[in-house]
Each structure stands twice: as C-alpha cells, then as structure tokens.
PDB file of N, CA and C in Angstrom:
ATOM      1  N   UNK A 665       0.790  -1.121   0.032  1.00 49.00           N
ATOM      2  CA  UNK A 665      -0.050  -0.028  -0.087  1.00 49.00           C
ATOM      3  C   UNK A 665       0.913   1.178   0.067  1.00 49.00           C
ATOM      4  N   UNK A 666       0.647   2.146  -0.761  1.00 50.00           N
ATOM      5  CA  UNK A 666       1.277   3.549  -0.863  1.00 50.00           C
ATOM      6  C   UNK A 666       0.415   4.467  -0.120  1.00 50.00           C
ATOM      7  N   UNK A 667       0.951   4.971   1.036  1.00 51.00           N
ATOM      8  CA  UNK A 667       0.238   5.901   1.837  1.00 51.00           C
ATOM      9  C   UNK A 667       0.347   7.340   1.263  1.00 51.00           C
ATOM     10  N   UNK A 668      -0.761   7.928   0.844  1.00 50.00           N
ATOM     11  CA  UNK A 668      -0.880   9.098   0.247  1.00 50.00           C
ATOM     12  C   UNK A 668      -0.785  10.262   1.224  1.00 50.00           C
ATOM     13  N   UNK A 669      -1.609  10.007   2.295  1.00 51.00           N
ATOM     14  CA  UNK A 669      -1.677  11.199   3.333  1.00 51.00           C
ATOM     15  C   UNK A 669      -2.153  10.509   4.693  1.00 51.00           C
ATOM     16  N   UNK A 670      -1.441  11.031   5.783  1.00 53.00           N
ATOM     17  CA  UNK A 670      -1.822  10.709   7.124  1.00 53.00           C
ATOM     18  C   UNK A 670      -2.157  12.089   7.814  1.00 53.00           C
ATOM     19  N   UNK A 671      -3.310  12.289   8.230  1.00 54.00           N
ATOM     20  CA  UNK A 671      -3.621  13.558   8.849  1.00 54.00           C
ATOM     21  C   UNK A 671      -4.235  13.404  10.214  1.00 54.00           C
ATOM     22  N   UNK A 672      -3.555  13.706  11.247  1.00 55.00           N
ATOM     23  CA  UNK A 672      -4.156  13.725  12.613  1.00 55.00           C
ATOM     24  C   UNK A 672      -4.986  14.931  12.781  1.00 55.00           C
ATOM     25  N   UNK A 673      -5.993  14.912  13.521  1.00 61.00           N
ATOM     26  CA  UNK A 673      -6.733  16.059  13.904  1.00 61.00           C
ATOM     27  C   UNK A 673      -7.339  15.893  15.303  1.00 61.00           C
ATOM     28  N   UNK A 674      -7.894  16.749  15.971  1.00 62.00           N
ATOM     29  CA  UNK A 674      -8.436  16.678  17.257  1.00 62.00           C
ATOM     30  C   UNK A 674      -9.807  17.271  17.450  1.00 62.00           C
ATOM     31  N   UNK A 675     -10.753  16.720  16.878  1.00 61.00           N
ATOM     32  CA  UNK A 675     -12.048  17.196  16.953  1.00 61.00           C
ATOM     33  C   UNK A 675     -12.774  17.018  18.377  1.00 61.00           C
ATOM     34  N   UNK A 676     -13.670  17.776  18.646  1.00 60.00           N
ATOM     35  CA  UNK A 676     -14.541  17.546  19.904  1.00 60.00           C
ATOM     36  C   UNK A 676     -15.822  16.866  19.540  1.00 60.00           C
ATOM     37  N   UNK A 677     -16.159  15.777  20.245  1.00 58.00           N
ATOM     38  CA  UNK A 677     -17.368  15.054  19.910  1.00 58.00           C
ATOM     39  C   UNK A 677     -18.211  15.246  21.246  1.00 58.00           C
ATOM     40  N   UNK A 678     -19.470  14.453  21.146  1.00 53.00           N
ATOM     41  CA  UNK A 678     -20.356  14.550  22.205  1.00 53.00           C
ATOM     42  C   UNK A 678     -19.800  13.583  23.431  1.00 53.00           C
ATOM     43  N   UNK A 679     -18.877  12.771  23.249  1.00 56.00           N
ATOM     44  CA  UNK A 679     -18.239  12.043  24.335  1.00 56.00           C
ATOM     45  C   UNK A 679     -16.918  12.534  24.746  1.00 56.00           C
ATOM     46  N   UNK A 680     -16.572  13.684  24.342  1.00 62.00           N
ATOM     47  CA  UNK A 680     -15.325  14.255  24.623  1.00 62.00           C
ATOM     48  C   UNK A 680     -14.443  14.536  23.403  1.00 62.00           C
ATOM     49  N   UNK A 681     -13.127  14.668  23.677  1.00 81.00           N
ATOM     50  CA  UNK A 681     -12.175  14.912  22.631  1.00 81.00           C
ATOM     51  C   UNK A 681     -11.606  13.681  22.018  1.00 81.00           C
ATOM     52  N   UNK A 682     -11.521  13.629  20.816  1.00 82.00           N
ATOM     53  CA  UNK A 682     -11.047  12.452  20.023  1.00 82.00           C
ATOM     54  C   UNK A 682      -9.857  12.883  19.106  1.00 82.00           C
ATOM     55  N   UNK A 683      -8.880  11.982  19.010  1.00 83.00           N
ATOM     56  CA  UNK A 683      -7.925  12.093  17.883  1.00 83.00           C
ATOM     57  C   UNK A 683      -8.419  11.386  16.710  1.00 83.00           C
ATOM     58  N   UNK A 684      -8.218  11.896  15.442  1.00 85.00           N
ATOM     59  CA  UNK A 684      -8.802  11.265  14.274  1.00 85.00           C
ATOM     60  C   UNK A 684      -7.655  11.192  13.362  1.00 85.00           C
ATOM     61  N   UNK A 685      -7.342   9.973  12.874  1.00 85.00           N
ATOM     62  CA  UNK A 685      -6.232   9.818  11.988  1.00 85.00           C
ATOM     63  C   UNK A 685      -6.858   9.289  10.709  1.00 85.00           C
ATOM     64  N   UNK A 686      -6.451   9.842   9.557  1.00 88.00           N
ATOM     65  CA  UNK A 686      -6.946   9.406   8.324  1.00 88.00           C
ATOM     66  C   UNK A 686      -5.625   8.865   7.393  1.00 88.00           C
ATOM     67  N   UNK A 687      -5.756   7.719   6.875  1.00 88.00           N
ATOM     68  CA  UNK A 687      -4.688   7.133   6.020  1.00 88.00           C
ATOM     69  C   UNK A 687      -5.324   6.805   4.759  1.00 88.00           C
ATOM     70  N   UNK A 688      -4.807   7.556   3.626  1.00 88.00           N
ATOM     71  CA  UNK A 688      -5.264   7.274   2.380  1.00 88.00           C
ATOM     72  C   UNK A 688      -4.185   6.456   1.512  1.00 88.00           C
ATOM     73  N   UNK A 689      -4.726   5.601   0.728  1.00 86.00           N
ATOM     74  CA  UNK A 689      -3.780   4.783  -0.153  1.00 86.00           C
ATOM     75  C   UNK A 689      -4.135   5.111  -1.597  1.00 86.00           C
ATOM     76  N   UNK A 690      -3.307   4.651  -2.443  1.00 82.00           N
ATOM     77  CA  UNK A 690      -3.503   4.971  -4.019  1.00 82.00           C
ATOM     78  C   UNK A 690      -3.617   3.700  -4.633  1.00 82.00           C
ATOM     79  N   UNK A 691      -3.921   2.614  -3.935  1.00 82.00           N
ATOM     80  CA  UNK A 691      -3.948   1.271  -4.599  1.00 82.00           C
ATOM     81  C   UNK A 691      -5.324   1.029  -5.349  1.00 82.00           C
ATOM     82  N   UNK A 692      -5.806  -0.191  -5.464  1.00 85.00           N
ATOM     83  CA  UNK A 692      -6.965  -0.353  -6.275  1.00 85.00           C
ATOM     84  C   UNK A 692      -8.291  -0.103  -5.707  1.00 85.00           C
ATOM     85  N   UNK A 693      -8.374   0.118  -4.457  1.00 88.00           N
ATOM     86  CA  UNK A 693      -9.529   0.432  -3.750  1.00 88.00           C
ATOM     87  C   UNK A 693     -10.492  -0.837  -3.521  1.00 88.00           C
ATOM     88  N   UNK A 694     -11.663  -0.657  -3.028  1.00 88.00           N
ATOM     89  CA  UNK A 694     -12.483  -1.952  -2.807  1.00 88.00           C
ATOM     90  C   UNK A 694     -13.988  -1.584  -3.128  1.00 88.00           C
ATOM     91  N   UNK A 695     -14.643  -2.544  -3.505  1.00 88.00           N
ATOM     92  CA  UNK A 695     -16.198  -2.308  -3.847  1.00 88.00           C
ATOM     93  C   UNK A 695     -16.917  -2.425  -2.491  1.00 88.00           C
ATOM     94  N   UNK A 696     -18.180  -1.919  -2.555  1.00 88.00           N
ATOM     95  CA  UNK A 696     -18.887  -1.954  -1.304  1.00 88.00           C
ATOM     96  C   UNK A 696     -19.063  -3.315  -0.538  1.00 88.00           C
ATOM     97  N   UNK A 697     -19.033  -4.402  -1.302  1.00 87.00           N
ATOM     98  CA  UNK A 697     -19.169  -5.730  -0.769  1.00 87.00           C
ATOM     99  C   UNK A 697     -17.958  -6.130   0.068  1.00 87.00           C
ATOM    100  N   UNK A 698     -16.788  -5.683  -0.524  1.00 86.00           N
ATOM    101  CA  UNK A 698     -15.540  -5.912   0.211  1.00 86.00           C
ATOM    102  C   UNK A 698     -15.449  -5.188   1.536  1.00 86.00           C
ATOM    103  N   UNK A 699     -15.880  -4.036   1.478  1.00 83.00           N
ATOM    104  CA  UNK A 699     -15.811  -3.028   2.570  1.00 83.00           C
ATOM    105  C   UNK A 699     -16.666  -3.582   3.732  1.00 83.00           C
ATOM    106  N   UNK A 700     -17.683  -4.311   3.542  1.00 86.00           N
ATOM    107  CA  UNK A 700     -18.473  -4.921   4.463  1.00 86.00           C
ATOM    108  C   UNK A 700     -17.782  -5.927   5.423  1.00 86.00           C
ATOM    109  N   UNK A 701     -16.863  -6.739   4.965  1.00 86.00           N
ATOM    110  CA  UNK A 701     -16.161  -7.723   5.640  1.00 86.00           C
ATOM    111  C   UNK A 701     -14.645  -7.470   5.853  1.00 86.00           C
ATOM    112  N   UNK A 702     -14.110  -6.268   5.493  1.00 88.00           N
ATOM    113  CA  UNK A 702     -12.718  -6.015   5.454  1.00 88.00           C
ATOM    114  C   UNK A 702     -12.186  -6.090   6.893  1.00 88.00           C
ATOM    115  N   UNK A 703     -12.827  -5.895   8.006  1.00 89.00           N
ATOM    116  CA  UNK A 703     -12.429  -5.915   9.286  1.00 89.00           C
ATOM    117  C   UNK A 703     -12.639  -7.239  10.037  1.00 89.00           C
ATOM    118  N   UNK A 704     -13.118  -8.221   9.254  1.00 89.00           N
ATOM    119  CA  UNK A 704     -13.229  -9.564   9.773  1.00 89.00           C
ATOM    120  C   UNK A 704     -11.916 -10.303   9.737  1.00 89.00           C
ATOM    121  N   UNK A 705     -11.662 -11.239  10.534  1.00 85.00           N
ATOM    122  CA  UNK A 705     -10.464 -12.008  10.683  1.00 85.00           C
ATOM    123  C   UNK A 705     -10.337 -12.800   9.387  1.00 85.00           C
ATOM    124  N   UNK A 706      -9.010 -12.907   8.887  1.00 81.00           N
ATOM    125  CA  UNK A 706      -8.682 -13.868   7.876  1.00 81.00           C
ATOM    126  C   UNK A 706      -9.262 -13.560   6.428  1.00 81.00           C
ATOM    127  N   UNK A 707      -9.779 -12.431   6.291  1.00 67.00           N
ATOM    128  CA  UNK A 707     -10.250 -11.862   4.940  1.00 67.00           C
ATOM    129  C   UNK A 707      -9.287 -10.912   4.460  1.00 67.00           C
ATOM    130  N   UNK A 708      -9.118 -10.968   3.139  1.00 64.00           N
ATOM    131  CA  UNK A 708      -8.200 -10.070   2.381  1.00 64.00           C
ATOM    132  C   UNK A 708      -9.095  -9.455   1.264  1.00 64.00           C
ATOM    133  N   UNK A 709      -8.858  -8.172   1.065  1.00 56.00           N
ATOM    134  CA  UNK A 709      -9.780  -7.480  -0.038  1.00 56.00           C
ATOM    135  C   UNK A 709      -9.521  -8.014  -1.384  1.00 56.00           C
ATOM    136  N   UNK A 710      -8.426  -8.306  -1.808  1.00 55.00           N
ATOM    137  CA  UNK A 710      -8.313  -8.643  -3.257  1.00 55.00           C
ATOM    138  C   UNK A 710      -7.344  -9.806  -3.363  1.00 55.00           C
ATOM    139  N   UNK A 711      -7.793 -11.047  -3.870  1.00 50.00           N
ATOM    140  CA  UNK A 711      -6.940 -12.061  -4.161  1.00 50.00           C
ATOM    141  C   UNK A 711      -6.907 -12.445  -5.757  1.00 50.00           C
ATOM    142  N   UNK A 712      -7.513 -11.440  -6.446  1.00 54.00           N
ATOM    143  CA  UNK A 712      -7.544 -11.561  -7.876  1.00 54.00           C
ATOM    144  C   UNK A 712      -6.656 -10.689  -8.609  1.00 54.00           C
ATOM    145  N   UNK A 713      -6.729 -10.663  -9.896  1.00 51.00           N
ATOM    146  CA  UNK A 713      -5.981  -9.773 -10.834  1.00 51.00           C
ATOM    147  C   UNK A 713      -4.416  -9.708 -10.447  1.00 51.00           C
ATOM    148  N   UNK A 714      -3.924 -10.786  -9.954  1.00 51.00           N
ATOM    149  CA  UNK A 714      -2.416 -10.950  -9.839  1.00 51.00           C
ATOM    150  C   UNK A 714      -1.932 -10.175  -8.488  1.00 51.00           C
ATOM    151  N   UNK A 715      -2.944  -9.764  -7.676  1.00 53.00           N
ATOM    152  CA  UNK A 715      -2.518  -9.046  -6.491  1.00 53.00           C
ATOM    153  C   UNK A 715      -2.030 -10.186  -5.456  1.00 53.00           C
ATOM    154  N   UNK A 716      -0.849  -9.948  -5.202  1.00 53.00           N
ATOM    155  CA  UNK A 716      -0.202 -10.978  -4.239  1.00 53.00           C
ATOM    156  C   UNK A 716       0.008 -10.292  -2.913  1.00 53.00           C
ATOM    157  N   UNK A 717      -0.608 -10.921  -1.823  1.00 56.00           N
ATOM    158  CA  UNK A 717      -0.431 -10.428  -0.449  1.00 56.00           C
ATOM    159  C   UNK A 717       0.005 -11.565   0.416  1.00 56.00           C
ATOM    160  N   UNK A 718       1.192 -11.390   1.184  1.00 57.00           N
ATOM    161  CA  UNK A 718       1.487 -12.447   2.010  1.00 57.00           C
ATOM    162  C   UNK A 718       0.962 -12.312   3.422  1.00 57.00           C
ATOM    163  N   UNK A 719      -0.016 -11.502   3.627  1.00 59.00           N
ATOM    164  CA  UNK A 719      -0.580 -11.233   4.796  1.00 59.00           C
ATOM    165  C   UNK A 719      -1.634 -12.386   5.247  1.00 59.00           C
ATOM    166  N   UNK A 720      -1.941 -12.401   6.522  1.00 68.00           N
ATOM    167  CA  UNK A 720      -2.894 -13.426   7.050  1.00 68.00           C
ATOM    168  C   UNK A 720      -4.334 -12.874   6.924  1.00 68.00           C
ATOM    169  N   UNK A 721      -4.608 -11.574   6.807  1.00 76.00           N
ATOM    170  CA  UNK A 721      -5.905 -11.199   7.038  1.00 76.00           C
ATOM    171  C   UNK A 721      -6.290 -10.808   8.457  1.00 76.00           C
ATOM    172  N   UNK A 722      -5.372 -10.622   9.189  1.00 87.00           N
ATOM    173  CA  UNK A 722      -5.601 -10.287  10.666  1.00 87.00           C
ATOM    174  C   UNK A 722      -5.416  -8.745  10.990  1.00 87.00           C
ATOM    175  N   UNK A 723      -4.571  -8.003  10.266  1.00 89.00           N
ATOM    176  CA  UNK A 723      -4.311  -6.648  10.593  1.00 89.00           C
ATOM    177  C   UNK A 723      -5.389  -5.823  10.831  1.00 89.00           C
ATOM    178  N   UNK A 724      -6.362  -5.701  10.094  1.00 90.00           N
ATOM    179  CA  UNK A 724      -7.517  -4.865  10.204  1.00 90.00           C
ATOM    180  C   UNK A 724      -8.486  -5.344  11.320  1.00 90.00           C
ATOM    181  N   UNK A 725      -8.577  -6.614  11.495  1.00 92.00           N
ATOM    182  CA  UNK A 725      -9.456  -7.154  12.565  1.00 92.00           C
ATOM    183  C   UNK A 725      -8.863  -6.779  13.907  1.00 92.00           C
ATOM    184  N   UNK A 726      -7.520  -6.909  14.073  1.00 94.00           N
ATOM    185  CA  UNK A 726      -6.936  -6.550  15.223  1.00 94.00           C
ATOM    186  C   UNK A 726      -6.875  -5.080  15.500  1.00 94.00           C
ATOM    187  N   UNK A 727      -6.672  -4.347  14.364  1.00 93.00           N
ATOM    188  CA  UNK A 727      -6.737  -2.853  14.661  1.00 93.00           C
ATOM    189  C   UNK A 727      -8.000  -2.412  15.108  1.00 93.00           C
ATOM    190  N   UNK A 728      -9.174  -3.066  14.521  1.00 94.00           N
ATOM    191  CA  UNK A 728     -10.462  -2.534  14.969  1.00 94.00           C
ATOM    192  C   UNK A 728     -10.698  -2.979  16.529  1.00 94.00           C
ATOM    193  N   UNK A 729     -10.363  -4.235  16.861  1.00 95.00           N
ATOM    194  CA  UNK A 729     -10.401  -4.584  18.252  1.00 95.00           C
ATOM    195  C   UNK A 729      -9.679  -3.638  19.234  1.00 95.00           C
ATOM    196  N   UNK A 730      -8.461  -3.241  18.848  1.00 93.00           N
ATOM    197  CA  UNK A 730      -7.741  -2.401  19.737  1.00 93.00           C
ATOM    198  C   UNK A 730      -8.263  -1.061  19.701  1.00 93.00           C
ATOM    199  N   UNK A 731      -8.884  -0.523  18.658  1.00 93.00           N
ATOM    200  CA  UNK A 731      -9.586   0.824  18.671  1.00 93.00           C
ATOM    201  C   UNK A 731     -10.709   0.763  19.590  1.00 93.00           C
ATOM    202  N   UNK A 732     -11.456  -0.314  19.471  1.00 93.00           N
ATOM    203  CA  UNK A 732     -12.728  -0.463  20.233  1.00 93.00           C
ATOM    204  C   UNK A 732     -12.456  -0.649  21.733  1.00 93.00           C
ATOM    205  N   UNK A 733     -11.357  -1.327  22.121  1.00 92.00           N
ATOM    206  CA  UNK A 733     -10.936  -1.414  23.423  1.00 92.00           C
ATOM    207  C   UNK A 733     -10.479  -0.250  24.155  1.00 92.00           C
ATOM    208  N   UNK A 734     -10.128   0.762  23.340  1.00 89.00           N
ATOM    209  CA  UNK A 734      -9.668   2.116  23.780  1.00 89.00           C
ATOM    210  C   UNK A 734     -10.799   3.100  23.686  1.00 89.00           C
ATOM    211  N   UNK A 735     -12.103   2.681  23.343  1.00 90.00           N
ATOM    212  CA  UNK A 735     -13.269   3.563  23.325  1.00 90.00           C
ATOM    213  C   UNK A 735     -13.370   4.218  21.874  1.00 90.00           C
ATOM    214  N   UNK A 736     -12.669   3.759  20.963  1.00 91.00           N
ATOM    215  CA  UNK A 736     -12.768   4.446  19.482  1.00 91.00           C
ATOM    216  C   UNK A 736     -13.258   3.546  18.541  1.00 91.00           C
ATOM    217  N   UNK A 737     -12.891   3.677  17.259  1.00 93.00           N
ATOM    218  CA  UNK A 737     -13.182   2.769  16.186  1.00 93.00           C
ATOM    219  C   UNK A 737     -12.386   3.087  14.967  1.00 93.00           C
ATOM    220  N   UNK A 738     -12.547   2.247  13.964  1.00 95.00           N
ATOM    221  CA  UNK A 738     -11.904   2.438  12.659  1.00 95.00           C
ATOM    222  C   UNK A 738     -12.966   2.175  11.525  1.00 95.00           C
ATOM    223  N   UNK A 739     -12.766   2.889  10.495  1.00 94.00           N
ATOM    224  CA  UNK A 739     -13.786   2.591   9.351  1.00 94.00           C
ATOM    225  C   UNK A 739     -12.866   2.940   8.011  1.00 94.00           C
ATOM    226  N   UNK A 740     -13.504   2.438   6.978  1.00 94.00           N
ATOM    227  CA  UNK A 740     -12.967   2.515   5.749  1.00 94.00           C
ATOM    228  C   UNK A 740     -14.063   3.104   4.628  1.00 94.00           C
ATOM    229  N   UNK A 741     -13.421   4.009   3.814  1.00 93.00           N
ATOM    230  CA  UNK A 741     -14.205   4.531   2.677  1.00 93.00           C
ATOM    231  C   UNK A 741     -13.379   4.250   1.476  1.00 93.00           C
ATOM    232  N   UNK A 742     -13.988   3.688   0.349  1.00 93.00           N
ATOM    233  CA  UNK A 742     -13.187   3.262  -0.728  1.00 93.00           C
ATOM    234  C   UNK A 742     -13.871   3.361  -2.033  1.00 93.00           C
ATOM    235  N   UNK A 743     -13.273   3.568  -3.048  1.00 92.00           N
ATOM    236  CA  UNK A 743     -13.728   3.615  -4.486  1.00 92.00           C
ATOM    237  C   UNK A 743     -12.860   2.665  -5.360  1.00 92.00           C
ATOM    238  N   UNK A 744     -13.531   1.724  -5.917  1.00 92.00           N
ATOM    239  CA  UNK A 744     -12.545   0.889  -6.836  1.00 92.00           C
ATOM    240  C   UNK A 744     -12.012   1.698  -7.903  1.00 92.00           C
ATOM    241  N   UNK A 745     -10.564   1.350  -7.993  1.00 89.00           N
ATOM    242  CA  UNK A 745      -9.821   2.132  -8.947  1.00 89.00           C
ATOM    243  C   UNK A 745      -9.248   3.494  -8.553  1.00 89.00           C
ATOM    244  N   UNK A 746      -9.713   3.794  -7.275  1.00 90.00           N
ATOM    245  CA  UNK A 746      -9.251   5.188  -6.867  1.00 90.00           C
ATOM    246  C   UNK A 746      -8.516   5.128  -5.418  1.00 90.00           C
ATOM    247  N   UNK A 747      -8.531   3.927  -4.732  1.00 91.00           N
ATOM    248  CA  UNK A 747      -7.991   3.801  -3.450  1.00 91.00           C
ATOM    249  C   UNK A 747      -8.957   3.795  -2.324  1.00 91.00           C
ATOM    250  N   UNK A 748      -8.375   3.930  -1.043  1.00 91.00           N
ATOM    251  CA  UNK A 748      -9.181   3.674   0.202  1.00 91.00           C
ATOM    252  C   UNK A 748      -8.661   4.732   1.226  1.00 91.00           C
ATOM    253  N   UNK A 749      -9.625   5.092   2.069  1.00 92.00           N
ATOM    254  CA  UNK A 749      -9.291   6.037   3.170  1.00 92.00           C
ATOM    255  C   UNK A 749      -9.739   5.245   4.464  1.00 92.00           C
ATOM    256  N   UNK A 750      -8.674   5.022   5.375  1.00 92.00           N
ATOM    257  CA  UNK A 750      -9.013   4.466   6.652  1.00 92.00           C
ATOM    258  C   UNK A 750      -9.009   5.535   7.694  1.00 92.00           C
ATOM    259  N   UNK A 751      -9.985   5.579   8.561  1.00 92.00           N
ATOM    260  CA  UNK A 751     -10.190   6.624   9.501  1.00 92.00           C
ATOM    261  C   UNK A 751     -10.194   5.879  10.898  1.00 92.00           C
ATOM    262  N   UNK A 752      -9.366   6.432  11.821  1.00 90.00           N
ATOM    263  CA  UNK A 752      -9.284   5.873  13.159  1.00 90.00           C
ATOM    264  C   UNK A 752      -9.777   6.997  14.125  1.00 90.00           C
ATOM    265  N   UNK A 753     -10.608   6.768  15.048  1.00 88.00           N
ATOM    266  CA  UNK A 753     -11.040   7.657  16.138  1.00 88.00           C
ATOM    267  C   UNK A 753     -10.567   7.058  17.426  1.00 88.00           C
ATOM    268  N   UNK A 754      -9.805   7.900  18.187  1.00 87.00           N
ATOM    269  CA  UNK A 754      -9.397   7.377  19.525  1.00 87.00           C
ATOM    270  C   UNK A 754      -9.673   8.571  20.645  1.00 87.00           C
ATOM    271  N   UNK A 755     -10.275   8.188  21.598  1.00 87.00           N
ATOM    272  CA  UNK A 755     -10.486   9.322  22.711  1.00 87.00           C
ATOM    273  C   UNK A 755      -9.020   9.863  22.977  1.00 87.00           C
ATOM    274  N   UNK A 756      -9.099  11.190  23.238  1.00 81.00           N
ATOM    275  CA  UNK A 756      -7.808  11.882  23.551  1.00 81.00           C
ATOM    276  C   UNK A 756      -7.123  11.280  24.847  1.00 81.00           C
ATOM    277  N   UNK A 757      -7.835  10.892  25.775  1.00 77.00           N
ATOM    278  CA  UNK A 757      -7.307  10.404  27.018  1.00 77.00           C
ATOM    279  C   UNK A 757      -6.727   9.103  26.728  1.00 77.00           C
ATOM    280  N   UNK A 758      -7.148   8.275  25.902  1.00 68.00           N
ATOM    281  CA  UNK A 758      -6.543   6.939  25.554  1.00 68.00           C
ATOM    282  C   UNK A 758      -5.257   7.112  24.894  1.00 68.00           C
ATOM    283  N   UNK A 759      -5.315   8.019  23.916  1.00 58.00           N
ATOM    284  CA  UNK A 759      -3.993   8.348  23.186  1.00 58.00           C
ATOM    285  C   UNK A 759      -2.965   8.923  24.066  1.00 58.00           C
ATOM    286  N   UNK A 760      -3.430   9.764  25.051  1.00 60.00           N
ATOM    287  CA  UNK A 760      -2.429  10.232  26.083  1.00 60.00           C
ATOM    288  C   UNK A 760      -1.747   9.214  26.959  1.00 60.00           C
ATOM    289  N   UNK A 761      -2.581   8.167  27.272  1.00 61.00           N
ATOM    290  CA  UNK A 761      -2.161   6.978  28.061  1.00 61.00           C
ATOM    291  C   UNK A 761      -1.166   6.193  27.219  1.00 61.00           C
ATOM    292  N   UNK A 762      -1.425   6.070  25.954  1.00 59.00           N
ATOM    293  CA  UNK A 762      -0.448   5.305  25.121  1.00 59.00           C
ATOM    294  C   UNK A 762       0.854   5.955  25.115  1.00 59.00           C
ATOM    295  N   UNK A 763       0.920   7.256  25.028  1.00 58.00           N
ATOM    296  CA  UNK A 763       2.076   7.961  24.786  1.00 58.00           C
ATOM    297  C   UNK A 763       2.945   7.934  26.148  1.00 58.00           C
ATOM    298  N   UNK A 764       2.245   7.968  27.382  1.00 58.00           N
ATOM    299  CA  UNK A 764       2.885   7.868  28.591  1.00 58.00           C
ATOM    300  C   UNK A 764       3.503   6.536  28.841  1.00 58.00           C
ATOM    301  N   UNK A 765       2.948   5.368  28.169  1.00 54.00           N
ATOM    302  CA  UNK A 765       3.543   4.161  28.459  1.00 54.00           C
ATOM    303  C   UNK A 765       4.756   4.055  27.756  1.00 54.00           C
ATOM    304  N   UNK A 766       5.134   4.651  26.663  1.00 52.00           N
ATOM    305  CA  UNK A 766       6.241   4.616  25.896  1.00 52.00           C
ATOM    306  C   UNK A 766       7.285   5.300  26.618  1.00 52.00           C
TER     307      UNK A 766
END
C-alpha cells in the first residue's frame, strides 16, 4: 500500500475529545461488498488480478479490536480504482495514556 496522506486532527465530539487519523492509499480500492467484511479476521480485500499479499488477513481485525478497546473505532471508505481512506478515532485520554506508556 502506498500511503498518500496521514492527517491527525483533534475534534470535539459528544463523548469528549477524540484524535482522528486518516490514512489514504492509492492502490486499487474496494467495492462496497468488500468493505462490509474487510475488518473480519482472515479476509483479504483482493486475491484476484495478480494481487499478491503475504498477509494473513488479521491486521485490520486486530486494529478494530484495539480501537474499540480504547473507546474508539476504525472505518474505511473506498472507491474501486481510486484507493481507500481508513479513519481511526481514539479518545484523547486513551491516546495520552499510550504516549505515557512509551
């Protein structure tokens, strides 16, 4: 995946302050059917058209679980042929706790 842009922001929501990260790629994108299950374990978005992935299909499932454990979430918006945007929301207090652990 080629990352085109990663943009952190800090909006205020009804549950407090959140950090929002957007990561955009310039790869092939996904159709709506693929987006429905992309966060399920052991699924990969594209195994056709010569696309070779050595992954197990666990990365996004684990990412979603971690985000939800911290009180946030992750979502994808994608257009076939144009790429995908992954958006992560984390409560600001959870992100601050992560930084203090390091």
